[in-house]
Amino acid sequence: DVESRGELEEEVVEPTEAVLRATELGHPLLTDREKVTNDFVFDELGEIAVITGSNMAGKSTFLRTVGVNLVLAYAGAPVDAVRLETNLFRIFTCIKVSDSVTGGISYFYAEVKRLKALLEALEMETELPLFFAIDEIFRGTNNRERLQGSRAYLRALIDKRGVGLISTHDLELVNLADEFTTMHNFHFRDEVAAGRMIFDYHLRLGPCPTTNALKIMAAEGLPVAQNGARSV
């Protein structure tokens, strides 16, 4: 249990019911002027949070925010939060996967190998459960196979001895929350005002109600109309 901001205060307390609870959690590399903080909680092992949202809305930054603060806490360093309570976890991320020209490995194959390693880590017989974060799962393949593979993979992760954050642009994945009580949907959203896209970077419950890919393409002068229709 670590408190930060203002006067530093640290204390060791008895475990609470939640396995991870953060109040006003922020990314330590962002300035106070840029930073938006969020509350977040995992109540029990086996939970997965699926995070949807538009491009640039804050999904990837939030995954990094949770991960880096856990690393800081386990190292005994101050965290960027008003309060952070956490069990001990092993940490596994699939966030910045790279291809290899010299190794003959595509981005998609590198991601597949990384996600296989995550499953193996989740199944390990060890004292500590696993915290994992996956950014834009299976983005290296086509829409149909990405959705089918993502659904199967999330089913393999759910209710295991760990907790995880998964960001995605596939809004169909939010329907898995109807099958599993331990899967929860969150989102970041955007608004358009005076021709400008505005992001507030606040994490909200539920699936994302907006998309912005076509807006971004149109704003940069790319064609977005189909079948001769005019772009609006």
GROMACS .gro file of C-alpha atoms in nm:
model
  232
    1ASP     CA    1   0.000   0.000   0.000
    2VAL     CA    2   0.179   0.315  -0.120
    3GLU     CA    3   0.062   0.673  -0.119
    4SER     CA    4   0.219   0.953  -0.323
    5ARG     CA    5   0.158   1.314  -0.438
    6GLY     CA    6   0.214   1.586  -0.186
    7GLU     CA    7   0.390   1.442   0.116
    8LEU     CA    8   0.518   1.091   0.057
    9GLU     CA    9   0.366   0.833   0.285
   10GLU     CA   10   0.415   0.458   0.273
   11GLU     CA   11   0.266   0.192   0.493
   12VAL     CA   12   0.227  -0.183   0.500
   13VAL     CA   13  -0.131  -0.287   0.565
   14GLU     CA   14  -0.334  -0.604   0.579
   15PRO     CA   15  -0.458  -0.715   0.235
   16THR     CA   16  -0.797  -0.577   0.135
   17GLU     CA   17  -1.059  -0.769  -0.059
   18ALA     CA   18  -0.942  -0.619  -0.389
   19VAL     CA   19  -0.623  -0.759  -0.540
   20LEU     CA   20  -0.543  -0.423  -0.706
   21ARG     CA   21  -0.693  -0.085  -0.625
   22ALA     CA   22  -0.562   0.250  -0.749
   23THR     CA   23  -0.687   0.599  -0.671
   24GLU     CA   24  -0.594   0.886  -0.904
   25LEU     CA   25  -0.334   0.678  -1.085
   26GLY     CA   26  -0.117   0.867  -1.333
   27HIS     CA   27   0.183   0.810  -1.558
   28PRO     CA   28   0.501   0.931  -1.383
   29LEU     CA   29   0.661   1.057  -1.707
   30LEU     CA   30   0.377   1.298  -1.785
   31THR     CA   31   0.387   1.651  -1.647
   32ASP     CA   32   0.117   1.767  -1.406
   33ARG     CA   33  -0.020   1.991  -1.683
   34GLU     CA   34  -0.056   1.698  -1.925
   35LYS     CA   35  -0.152   1.428  -1.678
   36VAL     CA   36  -0.503   1.292  -1.631
   37THR     CA   37  -0.544   1.042  -1.346
   38ASN     CA   38  -0.790   0.755  -1.314
   39ASP     CA   39  -0.923   0.520  -1.049
   40PHE     CA   40  -0.915   0.148  -1.119
   41VAL     CA   41  -0.974  -0.178  -0.935
   42PHE     CA   42  -0.943  -0.553  -0.985
   43ASP     CA   43  -1.157  -0.718  -0.717
   44GLU     CA   44  -1.038  -1.076  -0.762
   45LEU     CA   45  -0.804  -1.301  -0.954
   46GLY     CA   46  -0.936  -1.413  -1.291
   47GLU     CA   47  -1.066  -1.071  -1.393
   48ILE     CA   48  -0.992  -0.916  -1.731
   49ALA     CA   49  -1.059  -0.557  -1.832
   50VAL     CA   50  -1.122  -0.503  -2.204
   51ILE     CA   51  -1.050  -0.142  -2.294
   52THR     CA   52  -1.193   0.004  -2.614
   53GLY     CA   53  -1.166   0.354  -2.747
   54SER     CA   54  -1.075   0.571  -3.039
   55ASN     CA   55  -0.728   0.629  -3.173
   56MET     CA   56  -0.517   0.850  -2.943
   57ALA     CA   57  -0.784   0.837  -2.671
   58GLY     CA   58  -0.551   0.694  -2.406
   59LYS     CA   59  -0.575   0.312  -2.415
   60SER     CA   60  -0.205   0.235  -2.456
   61THR     CA   61  -0.101   0.502  -2.208
   62PHE     CA   62  -0.333   0.357  -1.945
   63LEU     CA   63  -0.186   0.008  -1.987
   64ARG     CA   64   0.161   0.155  -1.942
   65THR     CA   65   0.043   0.362  -1.646
   66VAL     CA   66  -0.076   0.059  -1.450
   67GLY     CA   67   0.229  -0.148  -1.541
   68VAL     CA   68   0.495   0.109  -1.461
   69ASN     CA   69   0.336   0.195  -1.126
   70LEU     CA   70   0.332  -0.171  -1.027
   71VAL     CA   71   0.702  -0.194  -1.112
   72LEU     CA   72   0.771   0.117  -0.903
   73ALA     CA   73   0.572  -0.019  -0.609
   74TYR     CA   74   0.751  -0.355  -0.615
   75ALA     CA   75   1.086  -0.175  -0.628
   76GLY     CA   76   0.996   0.021  -0.315
   77ALA     CA   77   0.977   0.351  -0.506
   78PRO     CA   78   0.706   0.619  -0.486
   79VAL     CA   79   0.415   0.565  -0.722
   80ASP     CA   80   0.217   0.822  -0.918
   81ALA     CA   81  -0.110   0.786  -0.731
   82VAL     CA   82  -0.297   0.918  -0.433
   83ARG     CA   83  -0.322   0.559  -0.315
   84LEU     CA   84  -0.222   0.222  -0.458
   85GLU     CA   85  -0.303  -0.109  -0.293
   86THR     CA   86  -0.181  -0.422  -0.466
   87ASN     CA   87  -0.102  -0.784  -0.411
   88LEU     CA   88   0.231  -0.910  -0.540
   89PHE     CA   89   0.218  -1.010  -0.908
   90ARG     CA   90   0.452  -1.130  -1.174
   91ILE     CA   91   0.427  -0.883  -1.464
   92PHE     CA   92   0.395  -0.976  -1.831
   93THR     CA   93   0.329  -0.732  -2.116
   94CYS     CA   94   0.260  -0.756  -2.487
   95ILE     CA   95   0.276  -0.386  -2.570
   96LYS     CA   96   0.567  -0.304  -2.797
   97VAL     CA   97   0.621  -0.611  -3.011
   98SER     CA   98   0.869  -0.573  -3.298
   99ASP     CA   99   0.928  -0.759  -3.621
  100SER     CA  100   1.276  -0.863  -3.731
  101VAL     CA  101   1.407  -0.827  -4.086
  102THR     CA  102   1.726  -1.018  -4.010
  103GLY     CA  103   1.542  -1.286  -3.818
  104GLY     CA  104   1.269  -1.325  -4.080
  105ILE     CA  105   0.994  -1.265  -3.821
  106SER     CA  106   0.688  -1.060  -3.909
  107TYR     CA  107   0.506  -0.840  -3.659
  108PHE     CA  108   0.218  -1.085  -3.641
  109TYR     CA  109   0.440  -1.387  -3.582
  110ALA     CA  110   0.633  -1.200  -3.312
  111GLU     CA  111   0.302  -1.117  -3.142
  112VAL     CA  112   0.185  -1.479  -3.164
  113LYS     CA  113   0.508  -1.597  -2.999
  114ARG     CA  114   0.469  -1.336  -2.724
  115LEU     CA  115   0.107  -1.428  -2.656
  116LYS     CA  116   0.199  -1.796  -2.639
  117ALA     CA  117   0.461  -1.709  -2.378
  118LEU     CA  118   0.193  -1.523  -2.182
  119LEU     CA  119  -0.029  -1.832  -2.171
  120GLU     CA  120   0.265  -2.040  -2.052
  121ALA     CA  121   0.343  -1.785  -1.780
  122LEU     CA  122  -0.021  -1.786  -1.669
  123GLU     CA  123  -0.019  -2.165  -1.637
  124MET     CA  124   0.307  -2.181  -1.438
  125GLU     CA  125   0.283  -2.332  -1.094
  126THR     CA  126   0.428  -2.052  -0.886
  127GLU     CA  127   0.340  -1.865  -0.571
  128LEU     CA  128   0.271  -1.532  -0.740
  129PRO     CA  129  -0.022  -1.472  -0.976
  130LEU     CA  130   0.027  -1.286  -1.304
  131PHE     CA  131  -0.058  -0.932  -1.406
  132PHE     CA  132  -0.063  -0.895  -1.784
  133ALA     CA  133  -0.127  -0.616  -2.033
  134ILE     CA  134  -0.193  -0.665  -2.406
  135ASP     CA  135  -0.208  -0.363  -2.635
  136GLU     CA  136  -0.433  -0.395  -2.943
  137ILE     CA  137  -0.443  -0.771  -2.955
  138PHE     CA  138  -0.371  -0.939  -3.293
  139ARG     CA  139  -0.354  -0.610  -3.481
  140GLY     CA  140  -0.110  -0.768  -3.725
  141THR     CA  141  -0.372  -0.972  -3.913
  142ASN     CA  142  -0.703  -0.928  -4.096
  143ASN     CA  143  -1.029  -0.832  -3.928
  144ARG     CA  144  -1.204  -1.169  -3.948
  145GLU     CA  145  -0.917  -1.380  -3.818
  146ARG     CA  146  -0.824  -1.118  -3.559
  147LEU     CA  147  -1.173  -1.126  -3.409
  148GLN     CA  148  -1.194  -1.506  -3.407
  149GLY     CA  149  -0.846  -1.542  -3.260
  150SER     CA  150  -0.902  -1.270  -3.002
  151ARG     CA  151  -1.224  -1.427  -2.878
  152ALA     CA  152  -1.060  -1.766  -2.837
  153TYR     CA  153  -0.754  -1.617  -2.669
  154LEU     CA  154  -0.955  -1.413  -2.418
  155ARG     CA  155  -1.157  -1.722  -2.328
  156ALA     CA  156  -0.828  -1.897  -2.253
  157LEU     CA  157  -0.722  -1.613  -2.021
  158ILE     CA  158  -1.042  -1.563  -1.825
  159ASP     CA  159  -1.079  -1.697  -1.471
  160LYS     CA  160  -0.715  -1.801  -1.452
  161ARG     CA  161  -0.470  -1.716  -1.173
  162GLY     CA  162  -0.406  -1.360  -1.280
  163VAL     CA  163  -0.558  -1.029  -1.386
  164GLY     CA  164  -0.513  -0.842  -1.709
  165LEU     CA  165  -0.576  -0.535  -1.923
  166ILE     CA  166  -0.646  -0.580  -2.295
  167SER     CA  167  -0.693  -0.290  -2.535
  168THR     CA  168  -0.863  -0.342  -2.870
  169HIS     CA  169  -1.035  -0.168  -3.161
  170ASP     CA  170  -1.262  -0.470  -3.211
  171LEU     CA  171  -1.587  -0.361  -3.052
  172GLU     CA  172  -1.730  -0.711  -3.100
  173LEU     CA  173  -1.505  -0.835  -2.819
  174VAL     CA  174  -1.709  -0.640  -2.563
  175ASN     CA  175  -1.984  -0.902  -2.599
  176LEU     CA  176  -1.768  -1.152  -2.409
  177ALA     CA  177  -1.871  -0.968  -2.094
  178ASP     CA  178  -2.216  -1.119  -2.144
  179GLU     CA  179  -2.062  -1.467  -2.111
  180PHE     CA  180  -1.820  -1.408  -1.823
  181THR     CA  181  -1.891  -1.216  -1.504
  182THR     CA  182  -1.518  -1.165  -1.450
  183MET     CA  183  -1.473  -0.979  -1.780
  184HIS     CA  184  -1.544  -0.606  -1.767
  185ASN     CA  185  -1.561  -0.337  -2.033
  186PHE     CA  186  -1.403   0.006  -2.004
  187HIS     CA  187  -1.341   0.276  -2.260
  188PHE     CA  188  -1.187   0.610  -2.342
  189ARG     CA  189  -1.380   0.844  -2.570
  190ASP     CA  190  -1.338   1.152  -2.785
  191GLU     CA  191  -1.549   1.447  -2.896
  192VAL     CA  192  -1.534   1.677  -3.198
  193ALA     CA  193  -1.572   2.050  -3.134
  194ALA     CA  194  -1.511   2.328  -3.386
  195GLY     CA  195  -1.352   2.076  -3.620
  196ARG     CA  196  -1.103   1.960  -3.358
  197MET     CA  197  -1.082   1.626  -3.181
  198ILE     CA  198  -1.085   1.654  -2.803
  199PHE     CA  199  -0.980   1.380  -2.562
  200ASP     CA  200  -1.034   1.395  -2.187
  201TYR     CA  201  -0.842   1.068  -2.111
  202HIS     CA  202  -1.090   0.963  -1.842
  203LEU     CA  203  -1.153   0.590  -1.809
  204ARG     CA  204  -1.524   0.508  -1.823
  205LEU     CA  205  -1.728   0.193  -1.768
  206GLY     CA  206  -1.873   0.008  -2.064
  207PRO     CA  207  -1.779  -0.027  -2.432
  208CYS     CA  208  -1.677   0.276  -2.635
  209PRO     CA  209  -1.972   0.445  -2.812
  210THR     CA  210  -1.758   0.639  -3.062
  211THR     CA  211  -1.494   0.578  -3.329
  212ASN     CA  212  -1.263   0.828  -3.495
  213ALA     CA  213  -1.047   0.660  -3.760
  214LEU     CA  214  -1.238   0.814  -4.052
  215LYS     CA  215  -1.237   1.152  -3.879
  216ILE     CA  216  -0.860   1.144  -3.846
  217MET     CA  217  -0.814   1.037  -4.209
  218ALA     CA  218  -1.048   1.308  -4.335
  219ALA     CA  219  -0.882   1.572  -4.117
  220GLU     CA  220  -0.547   1.488  -4.279
  221GLY     CA  221  -0.691   1.508  -4.628
  222LEU     CA  222  -0.722   1.137  -4.705
  223PRO     CA  223  -1.022   1.011  -4.906
  224VAL     CA  224  -1.284   0.838  -4.691
  225ALA     CA  225  -1.596   0.839  -4.913
  226GLN     CA  226  -1.719   0.517  -5.075
  227ASN     CA  227  -1.897   0.455  -5.407
  228GLY     CA  228  -1.870   0.813  -5.517
  229ALA     CA  229  -2.031   0.949  -5.200
  230ARG     CA  230  -1.905   1.278  -5.069
  231SER     CA  231  -1.717   1.291  -4.740
  232VAL     CA  232  -1.887   1.490  -4.465
   0.00000   0.00000   0.00000
